[in-house]
């Protein structure tokens, strides 16, 4: 373990031993070897997946971003995702493609959320949000929404759509759901 200092006689203290023993559920040396082998296979699978280039959903998002409505007319696009790490990944990808992006997630203070909404109303073309933006925010000026992943509860999906599609709407909205066919989605 890096950063684990043993005391002068080479022994680990109780806290260090607890940290090491919590790293595995193995109860025997054989179980530990099997666990290490499984971890090695998982690392190999992850490396193989990374060699294949961008994931399919990211390529699909890129195709939506390159539609005339978004790329030529500069329509605003609201993207919902379930998880904050996915939100950060998408914000990073969109920025690397040269787009202006703002975000709303549950870890933000109210004032920061208000600022993000104002930025999106203004010159920012993309907003990536978790369900923290699923209620209490009116983004009716936005015509395009993409669900990166779908919530299990259909009411949450309806709340997401309600951000841009409301009573008295003056224009049609388009909602795209990215669904991976070989997953639970």
PDB file of C-alpha atoms in Angstrom:
ATOM      1  CA  UNK A   1       0.000   0.000   0.000  1.00  0.00           C
ATOM      2  CA  UNK A   2       1.358   3.386  -0.886  1.00  0.00           C
ATOM      3  CA  UNK A   3       1.279   5.945   1.858  1.00  0.00           C
ATOM      4  CA  UNK A   4       1.196   3.304   4.601  1.00  0.00           C
ATOM      5  CA  UNK A   5       4.030   3.890   6.991  1.00  0.00           C
ATOM      6  CA  UNK A   6       4.843   1.209   9.451  1.00  0.00           C
ATOM      7  CA  UNK A   7       6.216   2.010  12.831  1.00  0.00           C
ATOM      8  CA  UNK A   8       9.843   1.541  13.785  1.00  0.00           C
ATOM      9  CA  UNK A   9       9.632  -2.236  14.242  1.00  0.00           C
ATOM     10  CA  UNK A  10       7.967  -2.782  10.836  1.00  0.00           C
ATOM     11  CA  UNK A  11       4.508  -3.511  12.245  1.00  0.00           C
ATOM     12  CA  UNK A  12       1.280  -1.961  10.973  1.00  0.00           C
ATOM     13  CA  UNK A  13      -0.992  -0.220  13.443  1.00  0.00           C
ATOM     14  CA  UNK A  14      -4.613  -1.354  13.947  1.00  0.00           C
ATOM     15  CA  UNK A  15      -6.060   1.289  11.613  1.00  0.00           C
ATOM     16  CA  UNK A  16      -3.684   0.275   8.817  1.00  0.00           C
ATOM     17  CA  UNK A  17      -4.482  -3.407   9.284  1.00  0.00           C
ATOM     18  CA  UNK A  18      -8.216  -2.670   9.199  1.00  0.00           C
ATOM     19  CA  UNK A  19      -7.785  -0.742   5.928  1.00  0.00           C
ATOM     20  CA  UNK A  20      -5.886  -3.611   4.354  1.00  0.00           C
ATOM     21  CA  UNK A  21      -8.296  -6.295   5.530  1.00  0.00           C
ATOM     22  CA  UNK A  22     -11.284  -4.300   4.248  1.00  0.00           C
ATOM     23  CA  UNK A  23      -9.780  -4.256   0.738  1.00  0.00           C
ATOM     24  CA  UNK A  24     -10.887  -7.848   0.073  1.00  0.00           C
ATOM     25  CA  UNK A  25     -13.640 -10.241   1.076  1.00  0.00           C
ATOM     26  CA  UNK A  26     -11.394 -13.252   0.611  1.00  0.00           C
ATOM     27  CA  UNK A  27     -11.189 -15.582   3.613  1.00  0.00           C
ATOM     28  CA  UNK A  28      -8.557 -17.973   2.270  1.00  0.00           C
ATOM     29  CA  UNK A  29      -5.432 -17.618   0.134  1.00  0.00           C
ATOM     30  CA  UNK A  30      -7.252 -19.423  -2.694  1.00  0.00           C
ATOM     31  CA  UNK A  31     -10.156 -16.966  -2.580  1.00  0.00           C
ATOM     32  CA  UNK A  32      -7.670 -14.086  -2.626  1.00  0.00           C
ATOM     33  CA  UNK A  33      -5.910 -15.543  -5.679  1.00  0.00           C
ATOM     34  CA  UNK A  34      -9.275 -15.954  -7.455  1.00  0.00           C
ATOM     35  CA  UNK A  35     -10.192 -12.361  -6.586  1.00  0.00           C
ATOM     36  CA  UNK A  36      -6.857 -11.059  -7.922  1.00  0.00           C
ATOM     37  CA  UNK A  37      -7.311 -13.072 -11.134  1.00  0.00           C
ATOM     38  CA  UNK A  38     -10.833 -11.641 -11.580  1.00  0.00           C
ATOM     39  CA  UNK A  39      -9.503  -8.104 -11.062  1.00  0.00           C
ATOM     40  CA  UNK A  40      -6.866  -8.776 -13.721  1.00  0.00           C
ATOM     41  CA  UNK A  41      -9.563  -9.896 -16.183  1.00  0.00           C
ATOM     42  CA  UNK A  42     -11.618  -6.785 -15.432  1.00  0.00           C
ATOM     43  CA  UNK A  43      -8.605  -4.530 -16.016  1.00  0.00           C
ATOM     44  CA  UNK A  44      -7.959  -6.281 -19.345  1.00  0.00           C
ATOM     45  CA  UNK A  45     -11.615  -5.802 -20.373  1.00  0.00           C
ATOM     46  CA  UNK A  46     -11.468  -2.119 -19.452  1.00  0.00           C
ATOM     47  CA  UNK A  47      -8.295  -1.624 -21.497  1.00  0.00           C
ATOM     48  CA  UNK A  48      -9.854  -3.407 -24.476  1.00  0.00           C
ATOM     49  CA  UNK A  49     -12.961  -1.227 -24.252  1.00  0.00           C
ATOM     50  CA  UNK A  50     -10.822   1.916 -24.158  1.00  0.00           C
ATOM     51  CA  UNK A  51      -8.951   0.814 -27.300  1.00  0.00           C
ATOM     52  CA  UNK A  52     -12.261   0.672 -29.204  1.00  0.00           C
ATOM     53  CA  UNK A  53     -12.597   4.440 -28.985  1.00  0.00           C
ATOM     54  CA  UNK A  54     -15.576   6.457 -27.841  1.00  0.00           C
ATOM     55  CA  UNK A  55     -18.556   4.554 -26.564  1.00  0.00           C
ATOM     56  CA  UNK A  56     -21.637   4.181 -28.742  1.00  0.00           C
ATOM     57  CA  UNK A  57     -23.730   6.582 -26.663  1.00  0.00           C
ATOM     58  CA  UNK A  58     -21.094   9.294 -27.020  1.00  0.00           C
ATOM     59  CA  UNK A  59     -21.062   8.787 -30.792  1.00  0.00           C
ATOM     60  CA  UNK A  60     -24.877   9.056 -30.787  1.00  0.00           C
ATOM     61  CA  UNK A  61     -24.676  12.269 -28.763  1.00  0.00           C
ATOM     62  CA  UNK A  62     -22.176  13.620 -31.271  1.00  0.00           C
ATOM     63  CA  UNK A  63     -24.574  12.824 -34.119  1.00  0.00           C
ATOM     64  CA  UNK A  64     -27.350  14.764 -32.340  1.00  0.00           C
ATOM     65  CA  UNK A  65     -24.974  17.679 -31.758  1.00  0.00           C
ATOM     66  CA  UNK A  66     -24.083  17.695 -35.469  1.00  0.00           C
ATOM     67  CA  UNK A  67     -27.701  17.953 -36.647  1.00  0.00           C
ATOM     68  CA  UNK A  68     -28.503  21.189 -38.494  1.00  0.00           C
ATOM     69  CA  UNK A  69     -30.727  22.394 -35.649  1.00  0.00           C
ATOM     70  CA  UNK A  70     -27.845  22.292 -33.183  1.00  0.00           C
ATOM     71  CA  UNK A  71     -24.765  22.851 -35.329  1.00  0.00           C
ATOM     72  CA  UNK A  72     -26.108  25.387 -37.839  1.00  0.00           C
ATOM     73  CA  UNK A  73     -29.035  27.108 -36.121  1.00  0.00           C
ATOM     74  CA  UNK A  74     -27.432  27.010 -32.685  1.00  0.00           C
ATOM     75  CA  UNK A  75     -30.480  25.552 -30.927  1.00  0.00           C
ATOM     76  CA  UNK A  76     -29.999  24.986 -27.230  1.00  0.00           C
ATOM     77  CA  UNK A  77     -29.797  21.390 -26.012  1.00  0.00           C
ATOM     78  CA  UNK A  78     -30.699  20.191 -22.516  1.00  0.00           C
ATOM     79  CA  UNK A  79     -29.064  16.877 -21.587  1.00  0.00           C
ATOM     80  CA  UNK A  80     -30.214  14.902 -18.551  1.00  0.00           C
ATOM     81  CA  UNK A  81     -28.219  12.168 -16.867  1.00  0.00           C
ATOM     82  CA  UNK A  82     -28.647  10.184 -13.667  1.00  0.00           C
ATOM     83  CA  UNK A  83     -25.177  10.542 -12.158  1.00  0.00           C
ATOM     84  CA  UNK A  84     -22.876  13.434 -11.401  1.00  0.00           C
ATOM     85  CA  UNK A  85     -19.740  11.693 -12.691  1.00  0.00           C
ATOM     86  CA  UNK A  86     -21.522  11.139 -16.010  1.00  0.00           C
ATOM     87  CA  UNK A  87     -22.530  14.816 -15.993  1.00  0.00           C
ATOM     88  CA  UNK A  88     -18.894  15.846 -15.520  1.00  0.00           C
ATOM     89  CA  UNK A  89     -17.805  13.468 -18.302  1.00  0.00           C
ATOM     90  CA  UNK A  90     -20.379  14.916 -20.732  1.00  0.00           C
ATOM     91  CA  UNK A  91     -19.513  18.515 -19.839  1.00  0.00           C
ATOM     92  CA  UNK A  92     -15.855  17.722 -20.494  1.00  0.00           C
ATOM     93  CA  UNK A  93     -16.612  16.043 -23.841  1.00  0.00           C
ATOM     94  CA  UNK A  94     -18.848  18.876 -25.071  1.00  0.00           C
ATOM     95  CA  UNK A  95     -16.264  21.477 -24.085  1.00  0.00           C
ATOM     96  CA  UNK A  96     -13.530  19.501 -25.853  1.00  0.00           C
ATOM     97  CA  UNK A  97     -15.685  19.684 -28.994  1.00  0.00           C
ATOM     98  CA  UNK A  98     -15.687  23.478 -28.649  1.00  0.00           C
ATOM     99  CA  UNK A  99     -19.186  24.096 -27.241  1.00  0.00           C
ATOM    100  CA  UNK A 100     -20.295  26.313 -24.384  1.00  0.00           C
ATOM    101  CA  UNK A 101     -21.743  24.262 -21.551  1.00  0.00           C
ATOM    102  CA  UNK A 102     -23.285  24.830 -18.147  1.00  0.00           C
ATOM    103  CA  UNK A 103     -24.469  22.263 -15.612  1.00  0.00           C
ATOM    104  CA  UNK A 104     -26.882  21.759 -12.742  1.00  0.00           C
ATOM    105  CA  UNK A 105     -26.452  18.991 -10.176  1.00  0.00           C
ATOM    106  CA  UNK A 106     -27.566  18.307  -6.638  1.00  0.00           C
ATOM    107  CA  UNK A 107     -24.276  19.442  -5.082  1.00  0.00           C
ATOM    108  CA  UNK A 108     -24.781  23.028  -6.207  1.00  0.00           C
ATOM    109  CA  UNK A 109     -26.037  25.900  -4.080  1.00  0.00           C
ATOM    110  CA  UNK A 110     -29.301  27.559  -5.122  1.00  0.00           C
ATOM    111  CA  UNK A 111     -27.522  30.695  -6.338  1.00  0.00           C
ATOM    112  CA  UNK A 112     -25.189  28.616  -8.539  1.00  0.00           C
ATOM    113  CA  UNK A 113     -28.199  26.836 -10.060  1.00  0.00           C
ATOM    114  CA  UNK A 114     -29.851  30.183 -10.801  1.00  0.00           C
ATOM    115  CA  UNK A 115     -26.630  31.392 -12.441  1.00  0.00           C
ATOM    116  CA  UNK A 116     -26.422  28.205 -14.556  1.00  0.00           C
ATOM    117  CA  UNK A 117     -30.026  28.697 -15.704  1.00  0.00           C
ATOM    118  CA  UNK A 118     -29.281  32.334 -16.648  1.00  0.00           C
ATOM    119  CA  UNK A 119     -26.171  31.257 -18.560  1.00  0.00           C
ATOM    120  CA  UNK A 120     -28.239  28.695 -20.473  1.00  0.00           C
ATOM    121  CA  UNK A 121     -30.875  31.338 -21.271  1.00  0.00           C
ATOM    122  CA  UNK A 122     -28.049  33.531 -22.527  1.00  0.00           C
ATOM    123  CA  UNK A 123     -25.109  32.569 -24.686  1.00  0.00           C
ATOM    124  CA  UNK A 124     -24.493  29.014 -23.436  1.00  0.00           C
ATOM    125  CA  UNK A 125     -25.708  26.407 -25.933  1.00  0.00           C
ATOM    126  CA  UNK A 126     -25.737  23.254 -23.771  1.00  0.00           C
ATOM    127  CA  UNK A 127     -26.907  22.415 -20.285  1.00  0.00           C
ATOM    128  CA  UNK A 128     -26.103  19.051 -18.740  1.00  0.00           C
ATOM    129  CA  UNK A 129     -28.157  18.277 -15.649  1.00  0.00           C
ATOM    130  CA  UNK A 130     -29.011  15.602 -13.162  1.00  0.00           C
ATOM    131  CA  UNK A 131     -32.537  15.318 -11.825  1.00  0.00           C
ATOM    132  CA  UNK A 132     -31.686  18.253  -9.542  1.00  0.00           C
ATOM    133  CA  UNK A 133     -32.906  20.320 -12.513  1.00  0.00           C
ATOM    134  CA  UNK A 134     -35.949  18.094 -13.006  1.00  0.00           C
ATOM    135  CA  UNK A 135     -38.309  20.274 -10.974  1.00  0.00           C
ATOM    136  CA  UNK A 136     -38.867  23.935 -10.340  1.00  0.00           C
ATOM    137  CA  UNK A 137     -37.005  25.270 -13.351  1.00  0.00           C
ATOM    138  CA  UNK A 138     -38.590  26.640 -16.517  1.00  0.00           C
ATOM    139  CA  UNK A 139     -36.477  26.067 -19.606  1.00  0.00           C
ATOM    140  CA  UNK A 140     -39.369  26.530 -22.046  1.00  0.00           C
ATOM    141  CA  UNK A 141     -37.112  28.520 -24.395  1.00  0.00           C
ATOM    142  CA  UNK A 142     -35.217  25.278 -25.145  1.00  0.00           C
ATOM    143  CA  UNK A 143     -36.610  23.091 -27.956  1.00  0.00           C
ATOM    144  CA  UNK A 144     -34.285  20.080 -27.712  1.00  0.00           C
ATOM    145  CA  UNK A 145     -33.735  17.632 -24.860  1.00  0.00           C
ATOM    146  CA  UNK A 146     -31.670  14.470 -24.707  1.00  0.00           C
ATOM    147  CA  UNK A 147     -31.871  11.818 -21.992  1.00  0.00           C
ATOM    148  CA  UNK A 148     -28.417  10.265 -21.738  1.00  0.00           C
ATOM    149  CA  UNK A 149     -29.853   7.644 -19.437  1.00  0.00           C
ATOM    150  CA  UNK A 150     -33.377   6.961 -18.329  1.00  0.00           C
ATOM    151  CA  UNK A 151     -34.628   7.036 -14.756  1.00  0.00           C
ATOM    152  CA  UNK A 152     -36.366   3.935 -13.444  1.00  0.00           C
ATOM    153  CA  UNK A 153     -39.364   5.969 -12.357  1.00  0.00           C
ATOM    154  CA  UNK A 154     -41.389   7.205 -15.369  1.00  0.00           C
ATOM    155  CA  UNK A 155     -42.629  10.168 -13.306  1.00  0.00           C
ATOM    156  CA  UNK A 156     -39.060  11.486 -13.160  1.00  0.00           C
ATOM    157  CA  UNK A 157     -38.855  11.219 -16.939  1.00  0.00           C
ATOM    158  CA  UNK A 158     -42.073  13.236 -17.173  1.00  0.00           C
ATOM    159  CA  UNK A 159     -40.612  15.846 -14.813  1.00  0.00           C
ATOM    160  CA  UNK A 160     -37.533  16.134 -17.028  1.00  0.00           C
ATOM    161  CA  UNK A 161     -39.657  16.661 -20.127  1.00  0.00           C
ATOM    162  CA  UNK A 162     -41.716  19.227 -18.243  1.00  0.00           C
ATOM    163  CA  UNK A 163     -38.703  21.547 -18.096  1.00  0.00           C
ATOM    164  CA  UNK A 164     -39.033  22.339 -21.812  1.00  0.00           C
ATOM    165  CA  UNK A 165     -42.530  21.132 -22.750  1.00  0.00           C
ATOM    166  CA  UNK A 166     -45.221  23.068 -20.913  1.00  0.00           C
ATOM    167  CA  UNK A 167     -48.809  24.233 -21.370  1.00  0.00           C
ATOM    168  CA  UNK A 168     -49.022  27.148 -23.771  1.00  0.00           C
ATOM    169  CA  UNK A 169     -45.919  26.048 -25.678  1.00  0.00           C
ATOM    170  CA  UNK A 170     -45.465  28.113 -28.862  1.00  0.00           C
ATOM    171  CA  UNK A 171     -43.318  25.539 -30.689  1.00  0.00           C
ATOM    172  CA  UNK A 172     -42.732  21.811 -30.971  1.00  0.00           C
ATOM    173  CA  UNK A 173     -40.012  20.240 -28.858  1.00  0.00           C
ATOM    174  CA  UNK A 174     -37.872  17.235 -29.685  1.00  0.00           C
ATOM    175  CA  UNK A 175     -36.823  14.732 -27.048  1.00  0.00           C
ATOM    176  CA  UNK A 176     -34.199  12.079 -27.735  1.00  0.00           C
ATOM    177  CA  UNK A 177     -33.670   9.092 -25.442  1.00  0.00           C
ATOM    178  CA  UNK A 178     -30.355   7.285 -25.763  1.00  0.00           C
ATOM    179  CA  UNK A 179     -31.072   3.671 -24.932  1.00  0.00           C
ATOM    180  CA  UNK A 180     -28.514   0.889 -25.116  1.00  0.00           C
ATOM    181  CA  UNK A 181     -30.273  -2.163 -26.522  1.00  0.00           C
ATOM    182  CA  UNK A 182     -28.204  -4.771 -24.678  1.00  0.00           C
ATOM    183  CA  UNK A 183     -28.697  -3.284 -21.211  1.00  0.00           C
ATOM    184  CA  UNK A 184     -31.512  -3.005 -18.686  1.00  0.00           C
ATOM    185  CA  UNK A 185     -32.513   0.285 -20.297  1.00  0.00           C
TER     186      UNK A 185
END
